[in-house]
Coordinates of C-alpha atoms in Angstrom, one line a residue:
M1 CA 137.9 173.7 -11.7
S2 CA 139.4 177.1 -12.3
D3 CA 142.4 178.4 -10.2
R4 CA 140.2 181.1 -8.7
P5 CA 137.3 179.4 -6.8
L6 CA 133.8 180.7 -7.3
H7 CA 131.9 182.2 -4.4
L8 CA 129.5 179.5 -3.1
N9 CA 126.4 179.9 -0.9
L10 CA 125.4 176.9 1.2
L11 CA 122.3 175.8 3.1
L12 CA 123.0 173.5 6.1
I13 CA 120.3 171.1 7.4
D14 CA 121.0 169.1 10.5
P15 CA 119.0 168.4 13.6
D16 CA 122.1 168.9 15.9
P17 CA 122.5 172.6 16.7
I18 CA 126.0 172.2 18.1
F19 CA 127.2 170.4 14.9
R20 CA 125.5 173.1 12.7
L21 CA 127.2 175.9 14.7
G22 CA 130.6 174.3 14.5
L23 CA 130.4 173.6 10.8
R24 CA 129.1 177.0 10.0
V25 CA 131.9 178.7 12.0
A26 CA 134.5 176.5 10.3
L27 CA 133.1 177.0 6.7
E28 CA 132.8 180.7 7.1
T29 CA 136.6 181.0 7.7
I30 CA 136.9 180.0 4.0
P31 CA 136.8 183.3 2.0
H32 CA 134.7 182.0 -0.9
L33 CA 132.2 180.0 1.1
Q34 CA 129.1 181.5 2.8
V35 CA 126.3 179.8 4.8
V36 CA 123.1 181.5 3.9
A37 CA 121.1 179.6 6.5
D38 CA 121.3 176.7 8.9
V39 CA 118.1 174.9 10.0
S40 CA 117.1 171.8 11.9
T41 CA 114.1 170.5 10.0
D42 CA 112.9 169.9 6.5
T43 CA 110.0 172.3 6.9
A44 CA 112.2 175.1 7.9
A45 CA 114.6 174.3 5.0
L46 CA 111.7 174.5 2.5
Q47 CA 110.6 177.8 4.0
V48 CA 114.1 179.3 3.6
L49 CA 114.4 178.1 0.0
L50 CA 111.0 179.5 -1.0
E51 CA 111.8 182.8 0.6
I52 CA 115.1 183.4 -1.0
I53 CA 114.8 181.7 -4.4
T54 CA 113.0 183.6 -7.2
P55 CA 112.7 182.8 -10.9
D56 CA 115.5 185.4 -11.6
Q57 CA 117.8 184.6 -8.7
N58 CA 119.1 181.5 -7.0
P59 CA 121.4 182.4 -4.1
V60 CA 121.9 178.7 -3.0
N61 CA 124.7 176.7 -4.8
L62 CA 124.7 173.6 -2.6
I63 CA 122.5 171.9 0.1
V64 CA 124.4 170.1 2.8
L65 CA 122.3 167.8 5.0
E66 CA 122.2 164.9 7.4
L67 CA 120.0 161.9 6.4
G68 CA 117.4 162.1 9.1
N69 CA 118.7 162.1 12.7
G70 CA 121.0 159.2 12.0
S71 CA 119.5 156.9 14.6
S72 CA 116.1 155.4 13.6
T73 CA 115.1 153.7 10.4
E74 CA 111.9 155.8 10.2
S75 CA 114.0 159.0 10.4
Q76 CA 116.3 157.7 7.7
Q77 CA 113.4 156.9 5.4
L78 CA 112.0 160.4 6.0
G79 CA 115.4 161.8 5.2
L80 CA 115.4 159.9 1.9
Q81 CA 111.9 161.2 1.2
F82 CA 113.0 164.7 1.9
C83 CA 116.0 164.3 -0.6
R84 CA 113.5 163.3 -3.3
Q85 CA 111.3 166.3 -2.5
L86 CA 114.3 168.6 -2.8
K87 CA 115.3 167.1 -6.1
A88 CA 111.8 167.4 -7.4
L89 CA 111.5 171.0 -6.3
Y90 CA 115.0 172.2 -7.0
P91 CA 116.7 169.8 -9.4
H92 CA 119.3 172.5 -10.3
I93 CA 120.7 172.6 -6.7
P94 CA 123.1 169.8 -5.9
I95 CA 122.9 167.9 -2.6
L96 CA 125.8 166.7 -0.4
L97 CA 125.1 164.2 2.4
L98 CA 127.3 165.0 5.4
S99 CA 126.1 162.2 7.5
S100 CA 126.9 159.7 10.2
I101 CA 125.2 157.0 8.2
S102 CA 127.4 154.6 6.2
T103 CA 124.9 151.9 5.3
P104 CA 125.6 151.0 1.6
E105 CA 121.9 150.3 0.9
L106 CA 120.8 153.7 2.2
L107 CA 123.6 155.5 0.3
L108 CA 122.8 153.7 -2.9
A109 CA 119.1 154.7 -2.5
A110 CA 120.2 158.3 -1.9
K111 CA 122.4 158.2 -5.1
N112 CA 119.5 156.8 -7.0
M113 CA 117.4 159.7 -6.0
G114 CA 119.9 162.2 -7.5
V115 CA 121.9 163.1 -4.4
N116 CA 125.3 164.3 -5.8
G117 CA 127.7 163.2 -3.1
Y118 CA 128.4 161.8 0.4
C119 CA 131.0 162.4 3.1
P120 CA 131.0 161.0 6.6
K121 CA 130.8 163.3 9.6
G122 CA 134.2 163.8 11.0
I123 CA 135.9 164.5 7.7
S124 CA 138.4 167.4 8.0
I125 CA 137.6 170.8 6.6
S126 CA 140.6 170.6 4.3
E127 CA 139.0 167.5 2.7
L128 CA 135.4 168.8 2.9
V129 CA 136.0 172.1 1.1
P130 CA 137.3 170.6 -2.2
T131 CA 134.4 168.2 -2.1
I132 CA 131.9 171.1 -1.8
Q133 CA 133.6 172.8 -4.7
E134 CA 133.5 169.7 -6.8
I135 CA 129.8 169.0 -6.2
A136 CA 128.7 172.6 -6.5
S137 CA 130.4 172.8 -10.0
G138 CA 128.4 169.8 -11.3
G139 CA 130.6 166.9 -10.2
Y140 CA 130.0 163.9 -7.9
Y141 CA 131.8 162.6 -4.8
W142 CA 131.1 159.4 -2.9
L143 CA 133.9 158.9 -0.5
L144 CA 134.8 155.4 0.4
T145 CA 131.3 154.1 -0.2
P146 CA 131.2 150.3 -0.8
G147 CA 129.3 149.3 -3.9
I148 CA 129.3 152.8 -5.4
N149 CA 131.9 153.6 -8.0
P150 CA 132.5 157.3 -8.0
P151 CA 131.5 158.7 -11.5
S152 CA 134.0 160.4 -13.5
S153 CA 133.0 164.0 -13.5
H154 CA 135.9 165.1 -15.7
L155 CA 134.7 163.4 -18.9
P156 CA 134.7 165.8 -21.9
F157 CA 131.7 168.1 -22.0
T158 CA 130.3 166.6 -18.7
K159 CA 129.9 170.0 -17.1
L160 CA 128.6 171.7 -20.2
R161 CA 126.0 169.0 -20.6
N162 CA 125.0 169.2 -16.9
N163 CA 124.7 173.0 -17.2
L164 CA 122.5 172.7 -20.2
R165 CA 120.3 170.2 -18.4
L166 CA 120.0 172.2 -15.3
S167 CA 119.2 175.4 -17.2
G168 CA 116.5 173.6 -19.3
I169 CA 115.0 172.0 -16.2
S170 CA 114.9 175.4 -14.4
H171 CA 113.0 177.0 -17.3
I172 CA 110.6 174.1 -17.6
N173 CA 109.9 174.2 -13.8
N174 CA 109.2 177.9 -13.9
T175 CA 106.7 177.5 -16.8
L176 CA 105.2 174.4 -15.0
T177 CA 104.7 176.4 -11.8
A178 CA 102.9 179.2 -13.7
V179 CA 100.6 176.8 -15.6
T180 CA 99.8 174.9 -12.4
A181 CA 98.9 178.2 -10.7
Q182 CA 96.6 179.2 -13.5
L183 CA 94.9 175.8 -13.3
K184 CA 94.0 176.5 -9.6
I185 CA 92.1 179.8 -10.4
P186 CA 88.5 179.3 -9.4
G187 CA 85.9 179.5 -12.1
L188 CA 88.3 178.9 -15.0
P189 CA 86.4 178.2 -18.3
L190 CA 86.5 174.6 -19.4
L191 CA 88.3 175.3 -22.7
D192 CA 91.0 177.3 -20.9
K193 CA 91.4 174.5 -18.3
A194 CA 91.8 171.9 -21.1
I195 CA 94.4 174.0 -22.8
L196 CA 96.4 174.6 -19.6
A197 CA 96.2 170.9 -18.7
G198 CA 97.6 170.0 -22.1
Q199 CA 100.5 172.5 -21.6
R200 CA 101.2 171.0 -18.2
R201 CA 101.4 167.5 -19.6
E202 CA 103.8 168.9 -22.3
M203 CA 106.0 170.4 -19.6
L204 CA 106.1 167.2 -17.7
A205 CA 107.1 165.3 -20.8
A206 CA 109.7 167.9 -21.7
R207 CA 111.2 167.7 -18.2
W208 CA 111.5 163.9 -18.5
L209 CA 113.1 164.1 -21.9
V210 CA 115.7 166.7 -20.8
N211 CA 116.5 164.7 -17.7
H212 CA 116.8 161.5 -19.9
L213 CA 118.7 162.8 -22.9
L214 CA 121.1 165.2 -21.1
A215 CA 121.9 163.1 -18.0
A216 CA 125.3 161.7 -17.6
P217 CA 125.6 157.9 -18.4
E218 CA 126.2 157.1 -14.7
E219 CA 123.0 159.0 -13.8
R220 CA 121.0 156.8 -16.1
Q221 CA 122.1 153.5 -14.7
P222 CA 119.3 152.0 -12.6
I223 CA 120.4 151.0 -9.0
Q224 CA 118.2 148.6 -7.2
T225 CA 117.5 149.3 -3.5
P226 CA 116.6 146.5 -1.1
Q227 CA 113.8 148.6 0.5
P228 CA 111.4 150.2 -2.1
L229 CA 110.5 153.8 -1.1
P230 CA 107.4 155.8 -2.2
P231 CA 108.1 158.2 -5.0
P232 CA 108.8 161.9 -4.2
I233 CA 106.3 164.6 -4.4
S234 CA 106.7 168.0 -6.2
Y235 CA 104.9 170.6 -4.1
L236 CA 104.8 173.0 -7.1
S237 CA 103.2 170.8 -9.6
K238 CA 101.7 168.0 -7.5
T239 CA 103.3 165.4 -9.8
I240 CA 105.4 162.4 -9.2
S241 CA 109.0 162.0 -10.1
K242 CA 109.2 158.2 -10.6
P243 CA 111.6 156.0 -12.4
E244 CA 112.0 157.1 -16.0
S245 CA 109.7 154.5 -17.5
Q246 CA 106.8 155.8 -15.3
Q247 CA 107.8 159.4 -14.7
I248 CA 104.8 161.1 -16.4
Q249 CA 102.2 159.5 -14.2
T250 CA 100.3 162.0 -12.1
I251 CA 98.4 160.0 -9.5
L252 CA 99.6 160.7 -6.0
P253 CA 100.3 157.5 -4.0
P254 CA 100.0 157.3 -0.2
L255 CA 102.9 158.7 1.7
L256 CA 105.1 156.9 4.2
N257 CA 103.3 158.0 7.3
A258 CA 101.5 160.9 8.9
K259 CA 104.7 162.9 9.5
A260 CA 105.6 162.7 5.9
L261 CA 102.1 163.7 5.0
Q262 CA 102.4 166.7 7.2
S263 CA 105.6 167.7 5.6
T264 CA 104.0 167.5 2.1
L265 CA 101.0 169.6 3.2
F266 CA 103.0 172.3 5.0
A267 CA 105.5 172.7 2.2
S268 CA 102.6 173.2 -0.2
C269 CA 101.2 175.8 2.1
I270 CA 104.6 177.5 2.3
H271 CA 104.7 177.7 -1.5
K272 CA 101.2 179.3 -1.6
L273 CA 102.3 181.9 0.9
Q274 CA 104.6 183.2 -1.9
F275 CA 101.4 184.3 -3.8
P276 CA 100.1 187.8 -3.3
L277 CA 98.1 188.1 -0.1
Q278 CA 95.6 190.8 -1.2
N279 CA 92.0 190.1 0.0
L280 CA 90.0 189.4 -3.1
T281 CA 86.7 188.8 -1.2
D282 CA 83.9 191.2 -0.3
I283 CA 84.5 190.4 3.4
P284 CA 87.0 192.6 5.4
L285 CA 89.7 190.6 7.3
E286 CA 91.7 191.9 10.2
I287 CA 95.0 191.0 8.5
D288 CA 94.1 193.4 5.6
I289 CA 95.6 196.2 7.7
L290 CA 99.1 194.7 7.6
R291 CA 101.8 195.3 5.1
E292 CA 102.2 192.3 2.9
E293 CA 105.6 191.2 4.3
K294 CA 104.2 191.4 7.9
K295 CA 101.1 189.5 6.8
R296 CA 103.3 186.8 5.3
E297 CA 105.5 186.8 8.4
L298 CA 102.5 186.3 10.7
L299 CA 101.1 183.4 8.6
Y300 CA 104.5 181.7 8.5
L301 CA 104.8 182.0 12.3
I302 CA 101.4 180.4 12.8
L303 CA 102.3 177.6 10.5
Q304 CA 105.4 176.9 12.5
K305 CA 103.3 177.0 15.7
I306 CA 100.9 174.4 14.3
S307 CA 103.8 172.2 13.3
Q308 CA 105.2 172.4 16.9
Q309 CA 101.8 171.7 18.4
L310 CA 101.4 168.6 16.2
D311 CA 104.8 167.3 17.3
E312 CA 103.7 167.8 21.0
L313 CA 100.5 166.0 20.4
R314 CA 102.4 163.0 18.9
S315 CA 104.8 162.9 21.8
S316 CA 101.9 163.0 24.3
K317 CA 100.3 159.9 22.7
I318 CA 96.8 161.3 22.7
E319 CA 93.9 159.3 21.2
N320 CA 91.6 160.4 18.4
N321 CA 88.6 160.6 20.6
Q322 CA 90.4 163.2 22.8
L323 CA 90.6 165.8 20.1
P324 CA 87.1 167.3 20.4
E325 CA 87.6 168.2 24.1
L326 CA 91.1 169.6 23.4
K327 CA 90.0 171.7 20.4
A328 CA 89.4 175.0 22.3
K329 CA 92.6 174.7 24.3
L330 CA 94.7 173.9 21.1
L331 CA 93.3 176.9 19.3
N332 CA 93.8 179.2 22.3
N333 CA 97.4 178.0 22.7
L334 CA 98.1 178.7 19.1
W335 CA 96.6 182.1 19.2
Q336 CA 98.5 183.1 22.4
S337 CA 101.9 181.8 21.3
A338 CA 101.4 183.6 17.9
I339 CA 100.6 186.9 19.7
T340 CA 103.6 186.5 21.9
D341 CA 106.1 185.8 19.1
F342 CA 104.6 188.2 16.5
Y343 CA 104.6 191.3 18.7
G344 CA 107.6 190.3 20.7
K345 CA 107.6 188.8 24.2
F346 CA 109.2 191.8 25.8
S347 CA 108.3 194.6 23.2
R348 CA 106.9 197.7 25.0
I349 CA 105.2 200.9 23.9
T350 CA 104.4 204.1 25.7
I351 CA 100.8 205.3 25.8
G352 CA 100.4 208.6 27.7
D353 CA 102.3 208.1 31.0
K354 CA 102.1 204.3 30.8
N355 CA 104.7 201.9 29.5
I356 CA 103.2 198.5 28.6
E357 CA 104.2 195.2 27.2
I358 CA 102.3 194.7 24.0
A359 CA 101.8 191.0 24.1
N360 CA 100.7 190.8 27.7
F361 CA 98.4 193.8 27.2
L362 CA 96.7 192.2 24.2
L363 CA 96.4 188.8 25.9
N364 CA 94.7 190.4 28.9
N365 CA 92.3 192.4 26.7
S366 CA 91.2 189.7 24.3
A367 CA 87.4 189.5 25.1
G368 CA 85.5 188.3 22.0
V369 CA 88.4 186.6 20.2
E370 CA 87.3 183.1 21.2
T371 CA 83.6 183.6 20.6
E372 CA 83.9 185.7 17.4
I373 CA 86.9 183.9 15.7
L374 CA 88.5 180.9 17.3
N375 CA 85.4 178.9 18.2
K376 CA 84.0 179.4 14.7
I377 CA 87.0 177.9 12.8
P378 CA 85.6 174.8 11.1
L379 CA 87.0 171.3 10.6
V380 CA 90.0 171.7 12.9
I381 CA 89.5 168.3 14.5
E382 CA 89.3 166.6 11.1
L383 CA 92.5 168.4 10.0
F384 CA 94.4 167.4 13.1
A385 CA 93.2 163.8 12.9
Y386 CA 94.3 163.7 9.2
L387 CA 97.8 165.0 10.1
L388 CA 98.3 163.0 13.3
W389 CA 96.9 159.6 12.4
H390 CA 96.7 159.6 8.6
T391 CA 92.9 159.1 8.8
D392 CA 90.7 159.5 5.8
L393 CA 89.2 163.0 5.4
Y394 CA 85.4 163.4 5.1
V395 CA 84.8 166.8 3.7
D396 CA 82.2 168.3 1.3
N397 CA 80.0 165.2 1.6
T398 CA 82.8 163.0 0.2
S399 CA 85.3 160.6 1.8
Y400 CA 88.9 161.2 0.6
P401 CA 91.5 158.4 1.3
A402 CA 94.5 159.7 3.3
G403 CA 97.5 160.6 1.2
T404 CA 95.7 161.1 -2.1
E405 CA 95.9 164.3 -4.0
A406 CA 92.2 165.0 -3.5
A407 CA 92.6 164.5 0.3
N408 CA 95.6 166.8 0.4
S409 CA 93.8 169.4 -1.6
Q410 CA 90.9 169.5 0.9
A411 CA 93.2 169.4 3.9
S412 CA 95.2 172.3 2.4
M413 CA 92.1 174.5 2.2
I414 CA 91.2 173.7 5.8
L415 CA 94.8 174.5 6.9
E416 CA 94.9 177.7 4.9
N417 CA 91.6 178.9 6.5
L418 CA 93.0 178.0 9.9
L419 CA 96.1 180.1 9.3
I420 CA 94.0 183.1 8.2
Q421 CA 91.5 182.9 11.0
I422 CA 94.2 182.6 13.7
A423 CA 96.0 185.6 12.1
N424 CA 92.7 187.5 12.3
G425 CA 92.5 186.7 16.0
V426 CA 96.1 188.0 16.5
L427 CA 95.1 191.3 15.0
Q428 CA 91.7 191.8 16.6
P429 CA 92.7 192.9 20.1
L430 CA 95.3 195.2 18.6
L431 CA 92.7 196.9 16.5
N432 CA 90.4 197.2 19.4
F433 CA 92.8 198.9 21.8
L434 CA 96.0 200.0 20.1
A435 CA 95.0 200.7 16.6
D436 CA 96.0 204.3 16.4
V437 CA 99.4 204.1 18.3
E438 CA 102.0 205.6 16.0
S439 CA 104.7 203.1 16.6
I440 CA 102.3 200.3 15.8
K441 CA 101.2 201.9 12.6
Q442 CA 104.8 202.5 11.4
N443 CA 105.9 198.9 12.2
F444 CA 102.9 196.9 11.0
Y445 CA 100.3 198.8 8.8
D446 CA 99.9 199.0 5.1
R447 CA 100.7 202.6 4.0
H448 CA 97.2 203.0 2.5
L449 CA 95.6 202.3 5.9
I450 CA 97.9 204.4 8.1
S451 CA 95.9 207.5 8.6
T452 CA 93.5 207.8 11.6
R453 CA 90.5 208.3 9.2
E454 CA 91.3 205.1 7.3
I455 CA 91.9 203.1 10.5
E456 CA 88.5 204.1 11.8
R457 CA 86.8 203.3 8.5
F458 CA 88.6 199.9 8.6
R459 CA 87.4 199.2 12.1
N460 CA 83.9 200.2 11.3
N461 CA 83.8 197.8 8.4
L462 CA 85.0 195.0 10.7
S463 CA 82.3 195.9 13.2
W464 CA 79.6 195.6 10.5
K465 CA 81.2 192.3 9.4
Y466 CA 80.7 190.9 12.9
R467 CA 77.1 192.1 13.1
L468 CA 76.2 190.7 9.7
N469 CA 78.0 187.4 10.5
N470 CA 76.2 186.9 13.8
Y471 CA 72.7 187.9 12.6
V472 CA 72.6 187.0 8.9
N473 CA 75.6 185.3 7.2
E474 CA 76.3 182.7 9.9
P475 CA 72.7 181.6 10.3
Q476 CA 72.3 181.4 6.5
A477 CA 75.4 179.3 6.2
I478 CA 74.2 176.9 9.0
F479 CA 70.8 176.7 7.3
E480 CA 72.4 175.9 4.0
S481 CA 74.8 173.3 5.6
R482 CA 78.0 174.9 4.4
Y483 CA 81.1 176.6 5.7
E484 CA 82.9 179.6 4.2
L485 CA 86.7 179.0 3.9
F486 CA 89.4 181.6 3.1
V487 CA 92.2 180.1 1.0
F488 CA 95.3 181.2 -0.8
A489 CA 94.8 181.7 -4.6
P490 CA 97.4 182.8 -7.2
R491 CA 96.0 186.3 -7.1
G492 CA 95.4 186.7 -3.4
I493 CA 93.1 185.5 -0.6
A494 CA 89.9 184.0 -2.0
K495 CA 86.7 182.5 -0.5
I496 CA 85.1 179.2 -1.2
S497 CA 82.1 177.3 0.3
I498 CA 82.1 173.6 1.2
Y499 CA 79.2 171.4 2.3
A500 CA 79.1 170.3 6.0
P501 CA 76.1 169.0 8.1
R502 CA 75.3 171.6 10.8
N503 CA 72.0 170.3 12.2
Q504 CA 73.2 170.6 15.8
E505 CA 74.0 174.3 15.3
L506 CA 70.7 174.8 13.5
A507 CA 68.8 173.4 16.5
E508 CA 70.7 175.8 18.9
L509 CA 69.8 179.0 17.0
S510 CA 67.7 181.5 18.8
G511 CA 66.7 185.2 18.6
I512 CA 67.5 187.1 15.4
S513 CA 69.5 184.2 14.0
L514 CA 66.6 181.9 14.2
V515 CA 64.3 184.5 12.7
V516 CA 66.7 184.8 9.7
T517 CA 66.5 181.0 9.1
L518 CA 62.7 181.1 9.3
L519 CA 62.6 184.0 6.8
L520 CA 64.8 182.0 4.5
E521 CA 62.6 179.0 4.8
L522 CA 59.5 181.2 4.3
R523 CA 61.1 182.7 1.2
D524 CA 61.9 179.3 -0.2
A525 CA 58.3 178.2 0.5
I526 CA 56.5 181.1 -1.1
A527 CA 59.0 182.3 -3.7
P528 CA 57.9 179.8 -6.4
R529 CA 54.2 180.5 -5.8
I530 CA 54.8 184.3 -6.0
Q531 CA 56.8 183.9 -9.1
S532 CA 54.1 181.8 -10.7
L533 CA 51.4 184.4 -9.7
L534 CA 53.5 187.3 -11.0
S535 CA 54.1 185.4 -14.2
F536 CA 50.4 184.8 -14.6
L537 CA 49.5 188.4 -13.7
G538 CA 52.2 189.7 -16.0
S539 CA 50.8 187.6 -18.9
G540 CA 47.3 188.9 -18.2
I541 CA 48.4 192.5 -18.2
V542 CA 50.4 192.1 -21.4
F543 CA 47.3 190.5 -23.0
I544 CA 45.0 193.4 -21.9
L545 CA 47.5 196.1 -23.0
T546 CA 48.2 194.5 -26.4
K547 CA 45.1 192.8 -27.4
I548 CA 42.3 195.0 -25.9
I549 CA 43.6 198.4 -25.1
G550 CA 46.2 198.4 -27.9
R551 CA 43.7 197.2 -30.5
G552 CA 41.1 199.8 -29.3
L553 CA 43.6 202.6 -29.5
G554 CA 44.6 201.4 -33.0
L555 CA 41.0 201.6 -34.2
V556 CA 40.4 205.0 -32.7
A557 CA 43.6 206.3 -34.4
R558 CA 42.5 204.8 -37.6
G559 CA 39.2 206.5 -37.4
V560 CA 40.7 209.8 -36.6
L561 CA 43.1 209.5 -39.6
Q562 CA 40.3 208.6 -41.9
G563 CA 38.2 211.5 -40.6
I564 CA 41.0 213.9 -41.2
G565 CA 41.4 212.5 -44.7
S566 CA 37.6 212.9 -45.4
V567 CA 37.5 216.5 -44.2
S568 CA 40.5 217.4 -46.5
L569 CA 38.6 215.9 -49.5
I570 CA 35.4 217.8 -48.7
E571 CA 37.3 221.1 -48.4
K572 CA 39.0 220.5 -51.8
T573 CA 35.6 219.8 -53.5
L574 CA 34.0 222.9 -52.0
K575 CA 36.9 225.0 -53.1
R576 CA 36.6 223.8 -56.7
N577 CA 32.8 224.6 -56.8
V578 CA 33.3 228.1 -55.5
E579 CA 35.9 228.8 -58.2
K580 CA 33.5 227.6 -60.9
D581 CA 30.7 229.9 -59.7
K582 CA 33.0 232.8 -59.9

């Protein structure tokens, strides 16, 4: 290392808030060290990384984490799984285990996954700081770990080779992310899809080669672990980082358990929230009025609330058959907590001579949110069962085994739609009662929708949306046995349709909604006959116009032309005779 230490940014991950606070305070007394964030969970850590890391900038030099909560075997296994996920997502960021765990087998497994070092909790700051510097600069450090010989990080060209490897992997990962995003664009031509799939395979192969050829010798030594673990998952490319002999395989195996499955799904959703959030559909959404950063903030918040709710459901030991009766309460609780946190529990505004709390006011004036939005969110029970109990997912007339890539893809779409619809519910009472309050407009709205005229136009479009949904679109979707889902696409929010049996809802339709389905059925019944009749009549009309009337007109025109020609000939003959008589 150089005499003048480089400035290092650290991310701390530990479930103990007291330990995090103490470590952060101690490290920030060192001039060249800065803690950019300290979090308690893997989901929160992934969210922080996705928010602050861009293709052009990486403000994190080292991740310092505890391996699970240090007590249960399941937690330790999840900690190892999370380390693999971090190395798959961010191979250029070194990881230091600062852990109470000292089991040689677990530490060997962590090293085999690419973790760069280990120190036990209780190590002094004077010993920890040089270790942090060593690992952040490309070295390794495994303090007093039986069975692990600390690699020599000072061999000639070791750091140069490591820097080349990390630079190459970073470039490959950025390209791989872009190609994967293009592959997810709906309606992509088959030829383009085949070309992009080939590029993706090439990137995966290139990443494997770079890792294999430029890795240090100690990194290439296989270390056997007594307890085999499932391979890690890359959220960006949905590929597997397996042992080198199998690393290009792309079939997703089942995860450890439902908690790990949830972590995978939520991290994927967090990544997609980095996409643009412009509404690409022809249907106005309440969240369209928000600035993009506020829209993203709201969606993040709701995702966190769903994670907390799932943890509460697990701790309460509910059964699968209890979910249907809890659905309405779960959605209502999500919506209420999102309103409270998004607007601020104690935030107040002044309207006229009244000073009101925004959250309480909106919660007390929320008529229509449940009936118009919350109760119409589809497949919530199926999603929660998938995340809580690792059940197979039956969607779009197909059964998807839990943990497979296809099941995760379907669950992601349902989760994304849930986020968007809850967010719409958070905005609906605001637009109904506080839409034109100046402080609200300044703090939340997109600058293109900030004028009173644009706000009223936006609200009118939403009103028409609800009317069309209630009387036309929803009955048609029920009759056609499908749901419309809003999902995050690379260019913005898109809309897809999936099959779902809705016979019970169809039987309950009445009034205008029932008339719409009857008209659709009538149209389906008579449309082919009308088309056949029109085709027959059209052929007959064409025959009459071309064969009869057209031919008759042609004969008349021919006679007229012949007559004109005969008259001209007679006139010429008479003229010659007159000239001869003269």
